[in-house]
Short mmCIF file of C-alpha atoms and ligand atoms in Angstrom, two decimals:
data_model
loop_
_atom_site.label_atom_id
_atom_site.label_comp_id
_atom_site.label_asym_id
_atom_site.label_seq_id
_atom_site.Cartn_x
_atom_site.Cartn_y
_atom_site.Cartn_z
CA MET J 26 -0.81 2.52 -5.68
CA LEU J 27 2.01 1.02 -6.32
CA ALA J 28 5.22 -0.27 -7.44
CA ALA J 29 8.80 -1.13 -6.69
CA ASN J 30 8.20 -3.28 -3.71
CA THR J 31 11.59 -4.77 -3.16
CA VAL J 32 15.16 -3.71 -2.98
CA LYS J 33 17.21 -6.70 -3.97
CA GLY J 34 19.81 -7.70 -1.47
CA VAL J 35 17.86 -6.78 1.60
CA SER J 36 15.68 -9.73 1.75
CA ALA J 37 16.01 -10.74 4.90
CA ARG J 38 15.72 -13.02 7.62
CA ARG J 39 12.14 -14.01 7.96
CA CYS J 40 11.40 -13.05 11.49
CA THR J 41 12.61 -11.42 14.64
CA LYS J 42 14.16 -13.55 17.33
CA SER J 43 11.18 -13.40 19.63
CA ILE J 44 8.71 -14.31 16.97
CA THR J 45 11.04 -17.02 15.72
CA ARG J 46 11.17 -18.41 19.21
CA ARG J 47 7.40 -18.41 19.45
CA ARG J 48 7.21 -20.10 16.11
CA GLN J 49 9.68 -22.83 16.81
CA THR J 50 7.00 -24.95 18.35
CA THR J 51 4.84 -24.57 15.28
CA THR J 52 6.99 -24.80 12.23
CA THR J 53 8.50 -28.26 12.29
CA ALA J 54 5.58 -30.15 10.87
CA ALA J 55 3.86 -27.24 9.16
CA LYS J 56 3.18 -27.52 5.48
CA LYS J 57 0.60 -26.11 3.11
CA GLY J 58 -2.87 -26.85 4.35
CA ASP J 59 -1.82 -27.54 7.92
CA VAL J 60 -3.33 -25.66 10.80
CA VAL J 61 -1.08 -26.06 13.82
CA SER J 62 -1.60 -24.27 17.09
CA ALA J 63 1.21 -23.22 19.39
CA ALA J 64 -1.31 -22.38 22.04
CA ALA J 65 -1.60 -26.07 22.71
CA THR J 66 2.01 -26.23 23.94
CA ALA J 67 2.67 -25.77 27.61
CA ASP J 68 4.91 -22.71 27.49
CA ALA J 69 3.48 -20.81 24.53
CA PRO J 70 3.41 -17.15 25.65
CA VAL J 71 0.38 -16.31 23.57
CA VAL J 72 -3.33 -16.68 23.95
CA LYS J 73 -4.55 -17.95 20.63
CA GLY J 74 -1.54 -18.38 18.44
CA PRO J 75 0.57 -18.26 16.53
CA ILE J 76 -0.78 -20.94 14.29
CA ILE J 77 0.33 -21.95 10.83
CA ILE J 78 -2.22 -21.79 8.03
CA ASP J 79 -1.09 -22.77 4.53
CA GLY J 80 2.54 -22.48 5.60
CA GLN J 81 2.13 -18.96 7.01
CA VAL J 82 2.22 -17.71 10.57
CA ALA J 83 -1.22 -16.54 11.66
CA HIS J 84 -2.67 -15.04 14.84
CA SER J 85 0.68 -14.06 16.31
CA THR J 86 -0.95 -11.37 18.49
CA THR J 87 0.14 -11.70 22.10
CA GLU J 88 -2.05 -11.36 25.19
CA LEU J 89 -0.37 -8.03 25.84
CA GLY J 90 -1.14 -6.98 22.27
CA LEU J 91 -4.84 -7.70 22.73
CA GLU J 92 -4.77 -5.80 26.01
CA VAL J 93 -3.12 -2.82 24.30
CA PHE J 94 -5.94 -2.69 21.76
CA ARG J 95 -8.59 -2.95 24.45
CA ASP J 96 -6.87 -0.05 26.18
CA LEU J 97 -6.84 1.92 22.93
CA GLY J 98 -10.64 1.96 22.68
CA ASP J 99 -10.95 5.56 23.86
CA PHE J 100 -8.20 6.68 21.50
CA ALA J 101 -9.97 4.92 18.62
CA SER J 102 -13.38 6.43 19.36
CA GLY J 103 -11.90 9.87 20.00
CA GLU J 104 -8.79 10.99 18.19
CA LEU J 105 -8.70 8.29 15.51
CA THR J 106 -12.32 8.72 14.46
CA GLY J 107 -11.72 12.47 14.53
CA LEU J 108 -9.25 12.05 11.69
CA LEU J 109 -12.04 10.97 9.36
CA LYS J 110 -13.88 13.62 7.38
CA PRO J 111 -17.66 13.93 7.74
CA VAL J 112 -19.46 12.88 4.57
CA GLU J 113 -21.10 16.33 4.34
CA SER J 114 -17.72 18.00 3.93
CA SER J 115 -16.06 15.28 1.85
CA TRP J 116 -15.35 15.73 -1.83
CA GLN J 117 -17.07 13.31 -4.16
CA PRO J 118 -15.86 12.04 -7.55
CA GLN J 119 -18.66 13.94 -9.28
CA ASP J 120 -17.14 17.23 -8.06
CA TYR J 121 -14.24 16.66 -10.48
CA LEU J 122 -16.06 15.10 -13.43
CA PRO J 123 -18.26 16.44 -16.22
CA ASP J 124 -21.86 16.64 -15.03
CA PRO J 125 -24.03 14.25 -17.08
CA GLU J 126 -27.15 16.26 -16.23
CA SER J 127 -25.72 19.47 -17.58
CA ASP J 128 -26.31 20.81 -21.09
CA SER J 129 -22.60 21.36 -21.34
CA PHE J 130 -21.77 17.72 -20.53
CA LEU J 131 -20.61 16.77 -24.01
CA ASP J 132 -18.50 19.93 -24.32
CA GLU J 133 -16.90 19.19 -20.95
CA VAL J 134 -16.13 15.64 -22.06
CA ARG J 135 -14.63 16.94 -25.30
CA GLU J 136 -12.39 19.32 -23.35
CA LEU J 137 -11.34 16.52 -21.01
CA ARG J 138 -10.45 14.29 -23.95
CA GLU J 139 -8.47 17.04 -25.65
CA ARG J 140 -6.63 17.82 -22.44
CA SER J 141 -5.68 14.19 -21.87
CA GLN J 142 -4.01 13.96 -25.28
CA CYS J 143 -0.92 15.46 -23.65
CA LEU J 144 -0.43 12.46 -21.36
CA PRO J 145 2.42 10.21 -22.55
CA ASP J 146 2.14 6.43 -22.53
CA ASP J 147 4.50 5.91 -19.58
CA TYR J 148 2.34 8.30 -17.54
CA LEU J 149 -0.80 6.42 -18.56
CA VAL J 150 0.75 3.11 -17.44
CA THR J 151 1.58 4.46 -13.99
CA ILE J 152 -1.77 6.11 -13.41
CA VAL J 153 -3.67 3.07 -14.67
CA GLY J 154 -1.62 0.88 -12.30
CA ASP J 155 -2.40 3.24 -9.43
CA MET J 156 -6.09 3.25 -10.33
CA ILE J 157 -6.21 -0.55 -10.50
CA THR J 158 -4.57 -0.68 -7.08
CA GLU J 159 -7.24 1.65 -5.67
CA GLU J 160 -9.98 -0.42 -7.27
CA ALA J 161 -8.90 -3.54 -5.32
CA LEU J 162 -10.24 -1.89 -2.16
CA PRO J 163 -12.36 -4.93 -1.11
CA THR J 164 -9.06 -6.76 -0.54
CA TYR J 165 -7.73 -4.07 1.78
CA MET J 166 -10.90 -3.93 3.85
CA ALA J 167 -10.79 -7.71 4.11
CA MET J 168 -7.17 -7.51 5.25
CA LEU J 169 -8.02 -5.05 8.03
CA ASN J 170 -10.79 -7.37 9.14
CA THR J 171 -8.32 -10.24 9.52
CA LEU J 172 -6.60 -8.38 12.37
CA ASP J 173 -7.15 -9.70 15.89
CA GLY J 174 -8.90 -7.39 18.32
CA VAL J 175 -9.92 -4.76 15.78
CA SER J 176 -11.99 -6.61 13.18
CA ASP J 177 -15.61 -5.89 12.34
CA GLU J 178 -17.29 -8.96 13.82
CA THR J 179 -20.75 -8.40 12.38
CA GLY J 180 -20.35 -6.25 9.29
CA ALA J 181 -21.99 -3.32 11.07
CA SER J 182 -20.28 -3.53 14.45
CA GLY J 183 -20.38 -0.41 16.60
CA THR J 184 -16.83 -0.80 17.96
CA PRO J 185 -14.61 2.19 17.19
CA TRP J 186 -12.18 -0.03 15.26
CA ALA J 187 -14.90 -1.47 13.03
CA THR J 188 -16.36 2.00 12.56
CA TRP J 189 -12.95 3.30 11.54
CA THR J 190 -12.38 0.49 9.04
CA ARG J 191 -15.73 0.98 7.32
CA ALA J 192 -15.39 4.77 7.19
CA TRP J 193 -11.79 4.53 5.96
CA THR J 194 -12.96 2.14 3.23
CA ALA J 195 -15.75 4.54 2.28
CA GLU J 196 -13.28 7.43 1.97
CA GLU J 197 -10.88 5.30 -0.07
CA ASN J 198 -13.68 4.10 -2.33
CA ARG J 199 -13.86 7.57 -3.89
CA HIS J 200 -10.26 7.25 -5.14
CA GLY J 201 -10.81 4.33 -7.49
CA ASP J 202 -14.19 5.68 -8.60
CA LEU J 203 -12.80 9.06 -9.58
CA LEU J 204 -9.66 7.79 -11.34
CA ASN J 205 -11.62 5.08 -13.13
CA LYS J 206 -14.30 7.45 -14.44
CA TYR J 207 -11.75 10.06 -15.47
CA LEU J 208 -9.58 7.57 -17.34
CA TRP J 209 -12.66 6.05 -18.99
CA LEU J 210 -13.66 9.48 -20.30
CA THR J 211 -10.22 10.20 -21.73
CA GLY J 212 -10.54 7.37 -24.24
CA ARG J 213 -6.79 6.90 -23.93
CA VAL J 214 -6.75 3.47 -22.29
CA ASP J 215 -8.13 0.03 -23.07
CA MET J 216 -10.79 -0.05 -20.37
CA ARG J 217 -11.72 -3.67 -20.94
CA GLN J 218 -8.15 -4.75 -20.25
CA VAL J 219 -8.07 -2.51 -17.20
CA GLU J 220 -11.29 -4.10 -15.96
CA VAL J 221 -9.93 -7.61 -16.56
CA THR J 222 -6.90 -6.67 -14.43
CA ILE J 223 -9.11 -5.33 -11.63
CA GLN J 224 -11.28 -8.45 -11.61
CA ASN J 225 -8.20 -10.68 -11.47
CA LEU J 226 -6.57 -8.59 -8.75
CA ILE J 227 -9.59 -8.65 -6.45
CA GLY J 228 -9.92 -12.37 -7.12
CA SER J 229 -6.27 -12.95 -6.18
CA GLY J 230 -6.17 -10.86 -2.99
CA MET J 231 -2.87 -9.88 -1.42
CA ASP J 232 -0.35 -11.38 0.94
CA PRO J 233 1.00 -8.69 3.28
CA LYS J 234 2.31 -11.21 5.87
CA THR J 235 0.68 -9.38 8.74
CA GLU J 236 -0.24 -12.58 10.60
CA ASN J 237 -3.66 -11.28 11.81
CA ASN J 238 -1.55 -9.19 14.16
CA PRO J 239 -2.71 -5.56 14.51
CA TYR J 240 0.84 -4.45 15.42
CA LEU J 241 2.08 -5.75 12.06
CA GLY J 242 -1.10 -4.66 10.29
CA PHE J 243 -0.86 -1.03 11.35
CA VAL J 244 2.87 -0.82 10.62
CA TYR J 245 1.94 -2.09 7.16
CA THR J 246 -0.87 0.41 6.63
CA SER J 247 1.27 3.31 7.93
CA PHE J 248 3.89 2.46 5.32
CA GLN J 249 1.39 1.83 2.56
CA GLU J 250 -0.59 5.02 3.02
CA ARG J 251 2.59 7.05 2.86
CA ALA J 252 3.73 5.14 -0.24
CA THR J 253 0.37 5.85 -1.86
CA ARG J 254 0.59 9.49 -0.90
CA VAL J 255 4.03 9.71 -2.53
CA SER J 256 2.83 8.01 -5.69
CA HIS J 257 -0.34 10.09 -6.11
CA GLY J 258 1.61 13.22 -5.25
CA ASN J 259 4.01 12.44 -8.07
CA THR J 260 1.25 11.60 -10.57
CA ALA J 261 -0.28 14.99 -9.66
CA ARG J 262 3.00 16.78 -10.30
CA HIS J 263 3.58 14.93 -13.57
CA ALA J 264 0.03 15.59 -14.82
CA LYS J 265 0.63 19.29 -14.30
CA ILE J 266 3.94 19.15 -16.16
CA HIS J 267 2.31 17.28 -19.04
CA GLY J 268 -0.51 19.86 -19.17
CA ASP J 269 -3.59 18.25 -17.59
CA ALA J 270 -4.35 20.54 -14.66
CA THR J 271 -7.64 18.82 -13.80
CA LEU J 272 -5.99 15.42 -13.49
CA ALA J 273 -3.27 17.06 -11.39
CA ARG J 274 -5.96 18.36 -9.03
CA ILE J 275 -7.60 14.95 -8.87
CA CYS J 276 -4.34 13.17 -7.98
CA GLY J 277 -3.60 15.95 -5.48
CA ILE J 278 -6.86 15.59 -3.55
CA ILE J 279 -6.40 11.82 -3.44
CA ALA J 280 -2.83 12.29 -2.14
CA ALA J 281 -4.22 14.58 0.60
CA ASP J 282 -6.60 11.80 1.73
CA GLU J 283 -3.70 9.35 1.80
CA ALA J 284 -1.72 11.78 3.98
CA ARG J 285 -4.60 11.99 6.46
CA HIS J 286 -4.89 8.20 6.53
CA GLU J 287 -1.13 7.83 6.93
CA ASN J 288 -1.30 10.11 9.95
CA ALA J 289 -4.11 8.05 11.47
CA TYR J 290 -2.34 4.71 11.09
CA SER J 291 0.96 6.18 12.30
CA ARG J 292 -0.83 7.52 15.39
CA ILE J 293 -2.05 3.99 16.18
CA VAL J 294 1.55 2.71 16.08
CA GLU J 295 2.64 5.60 18.29
CA GLU J 296 0.05 4.54 20.86
CA ILE J 297 1.23 0.91 20.63
CA LEU J 298 4.82 2.04 21.26
CA LYS J 299 3.73 3.96 24.37
CA ARG J 300 2.08 0.89 25.86
CA ASP J 301 4.27 -1.91 24.57
CA PRO J 302 7.56 -0.45 23.31
CA ASN J 303 9.18 -3.80 22.93
CA GLY J 304 6.34 -5.34 20.95
CA GLY J 305 6.04 -2.22 18.79
CA VAL J 306 9.70 -2.04 17.82
CA VAL J 307 9.89 -5.79 17.18
CA ALA J 308 6.78 -5.59 14.98
CA PHE J 309 8.25 -2.71 12.97
CA ALA J 310 11.48 -4.65 12.44
CA ASP J 311 9.55 -7.77 11.50
CA MET J 312 7.63 -5.97 8.73
CA MET J 313 10.80 -4.32 7.45
CA ARG J 314 12.62 -7.66 7.33
CA LYS J 315 9.78 -9.23 5.39
CA GLN J 316 9.63 -6.12 3.19
CA ILE J 317 6.41 -4.28 2.49
CA VAL J 318 4.67 -6.02 -0.37
CA MET J 319 2.70 -3.67 -2.54
CA PRO J 320 -1.06 -4.22 -2.51
CA ALA J 321 -1.30 -4.89 -6.24
CA HIS J 322 1.54 -7.38 -6.40
CA LEU J 323 -0.77 -10.10 -7.73
CA MET J 324 -2.11 -8.06 -10.69
CA ASN J 325 -2.69 -9.94 -13.94
CA ASP J 326 -4.18 -8.74 -17.24
CA MET J 327 -3.95 -12.20 -18.89
CA LYS J 328 -1.95 -10.74 -21.77
CA HIS J 329 1.23 -9.21 -20.45
CA GLU J 330 3.32 -12.36 -20.28
CA GLU J 331 2.39 -13.30 -23.82
CA LEU J 332 3.16 -9.80 -25.09
CA ASN J 333 6.51 -9.54 -23.27
CA GLY J 334 8.18 -12.95 -23.40
CA GLY J 335 6.91 -14.14 -20.04
CA SER J 336 7.55 -10.92 -18.14
CA ASN J 337 5.46 -10.19 -15.05
CA LEU J 338 2.93 -7.34 -15.24
CA PHE J 339 3.48 -6.00 -11.73
CA ALA J 340 7.27 -6.12 -12.12
CA ASP J 341 7.04 -4.21 -15.41
CA PHE J 342 4.56 -1.68 -14.00
CA SER J 343 7.07 -1.16 -11.16
CA ILE J 344 9.85 -0.55 -13.70
CA VAL J 345 7.76 2.14 -15.40
CA ALA J 346 6.95 3.70 -12.00
CA GLU J 347 10.69 3.80 -11.26
CA LYS J 348 11.53 5.23 -14.66
CA THR J 349 8.97 8.00 -14.40
CA GLU J 350 10.02 8.61 -10.77
CA THR J 351 6.49 8.03 -9.60
CA TYR J 352 7.59 5.57 -6.94
CA THR J 353 11.17 4.37 -6.56
CA ALA J 354 13.43 2.36 -4.29
CA PHE J 355 14.60 5.71 -2.88
CA ASP J 356 11.02 6.49 -1.89
CA TYR J 357 10.92 3.14 -0.10
CA ALA J 358 14.04 4.10 1.88
CA ASP J 359 12.67 7.61 2.55
CA ILE J 360 9.40 6.22 3.91
CA MET J 361 11.25 3.86 6.20
CA GLU J 362 13.48 6.68 7.43
CA HIS J 363 10.45 8.91 7.98
CA LEU J 364 8.75 6.25 10.10
CA VAL J 365 11.92 5.61 12.15
CA LYS J 366 12.03 9.34 12.91
CA ARG J 367 8.31 9.85 13.40
CA TRP J 368 8.09 6.95 15.84
CA GLU J 369 11.34 8.06 17.51
CA ILE J 370 12.58 4.50 17.37
CA SER J 371 16.15 5.40 18.33
CA SER J 372 15.04 6.81 21.67
CA VAL J 373 12.62 4.06 22.72
CA THR J 374 13.74 2.77 26.11
CA GLY J 375 12.99 -0.21 28.31
CA LEU J 376 13.68 -2.75 25.58
CA ASN J 377 14.71 -6.34 26.15
CA ALA J 378 17.36 -8.09 24.05
CA ASP J 379 14.98 -8.73 21.14
CA GLY J 380 13.76 -5.15 21.25
CA LEU J 381 17.29 -3.76 21.28
CA GLU J 382 18.25 -5.92 18.33
CA ALA J 383 15.13 -4.82 16.42
CA GLN J 384 15.82 -1.17 17.28
CA GLU J 385 19.35 -1.35 15.93
CA TYR J 386 18.17 -3.14 12.81
CA VAL J 387 15.50 -0.62 11.81
CA CYS J 388 17.62 2.41 12.63
CA LYS J 389 20.39 1.24 10.31
CA LEU J 390 18.14 -0.06 7.56
CA PRO J 391 17.24 3.12 5.59
CA ALA J 392 20.91 3.93 4.93
CA ARG J 393 21.54 0.36 3.91
CA ILE J 394 18.60 0.32 1.51
CA ARG J 395 19.59 3.66 0.02
CA LYS J 396 23.07 2.36 -0.66
CA ILE J 397 21.73 -0.71 -2.41
CA ALA J 398 19.23 1.46 -4.33
CA GLU J 399 22.07 3.69 -5.54
CA LYS J 400 24.07 0.74 -6.81
CA THR J 401 21.00 -0.79 -8.42
CA ALA J 402 20.10 2.51 -10.11
CA VAL J 403 23.57 2.79 -11.65
CA ARG J 404 23.45 -0.81 -12.84
CA LYS J 405 19.95 -0.37 -14.29
CA ALA J 406 20.86 2.88 -16.05
CA LYS J 407 23.83 1.18 -17.71
CA ALA J 408 21.72 -1.81 -18.71
CA ALA J 409 18.97 0.45 -20.10
CA LYS J 410 21.50 2.39 -22.15
CA ALA J 411 23.22 -0.70 -23.48
CA ASN J 412 20.05 -2.65 -24.03
CA PRO J 413 16.88 -0.53 -23.97
CA LYS J 414 13.79 -2.58 -23.40
CA ASP J 415 10.36 -2.01 -24.89
CA LEU J 416 7.50 -3.14 -22.71
CA LYS J 417 4.05 -3.65 -24.20
CA PHE J 418 1.05 -2.93 -22.01
CA SER J 419 -2.45 -4.11 -22.89
CA TRP J 420 -3.82 -1.17 -20.84
CA ILE J 421 -2.65 1.23 -23.55
CA HIS J 422 -3.73 -0.87 -26.53
CA GLU J 423 -0.46 -2.82 -26.57
CA ARG J 424 1.65 0.23 -27.30
CA THR J 425 5.20 0.07 -25.98
CA VAL J 426 6.99 1.97 -23.25
CA SER J 427 10.78 2.12 -23.47
CA VAL J 428 12.62 1.53 -20.23
FE1 FE2 M 23 -6.40 5.48 -1.90
FE1 FE2 M 24 -4.94 4.84 1.07
#
């Protein structure tokens, strides 16, 4: 996916109190390039961290956190793995594409190309951005394998966590493949520019600020999978409105996968909350304070700035996603609210002072974000009316989208 990663005004204090406290021993001398370990201090309440790498907190997982994940082994090999779909019953991209072995292949391609003529440029920008995000899958697998206690230590490890990560990646891999092939066949987008963007994005990685901490990592993935589900669900709906029913079906089946993955990651957080309510609520608040960065936030097509007076490609893609209502600041607030409800944060008990503070913070946050989003939407609508902006995207042969 995706877009619209921030709601201005809610930026936020960097960390929760407890994490701040743990970090106090580490941050004084930390600067880019330093690796400083708090574990070396006498009273550090953690086993192997946190440490600071390139100015960022890393390995903030506590001893209790590692114990929680050891305890979750049966859950991971049972229920979690059960949420994957066997390959035999999985859809494959070819199921939704013209069959190159068939005599009717060229006719099917012609029909596809005719059908896609109905897709407007702003739609093409959002679906290309979503496809590019899916295509940076190596980055997301790498991110999961940075998490303490759940990473794939060998590349073919038999632990349930490593098995999950590889199978999840394999399911996700179909998303980028299908969207990429479909868009290539339409002839509506500049595929070379799209490919340049994908190569740059994978080369740049992402910075989700999850600190190698599986608590933070799985809060992040729960949020992200739901955001992706929302975005693909909307591109499905819009494709249908524009008149491309096949593309609508494609976006719909991808959205259904995202929903299943969202459920899986949310279940992990539910299990964390059962075992370590304090740590779980504090981790949720920490990710919300830092804001969920979108996986493609480092995208670069090497042309956009030049075409648009220095404007950032991801920021402009986000504007188009907002304008087309594919993914908006209101969706961000809705996702947060959904997770607060799903994880029953308001009724978590047994919290210490940090946990209580985090609980209050996350429970109030969706309303606060929605309020800011409303004000921002009014301001943006006025600005767009008074001074409409034309954004040029290399992905659509440098045609403009008015926002
Ligand atoms: Fe996906
Ligand atoms: Fe996903």
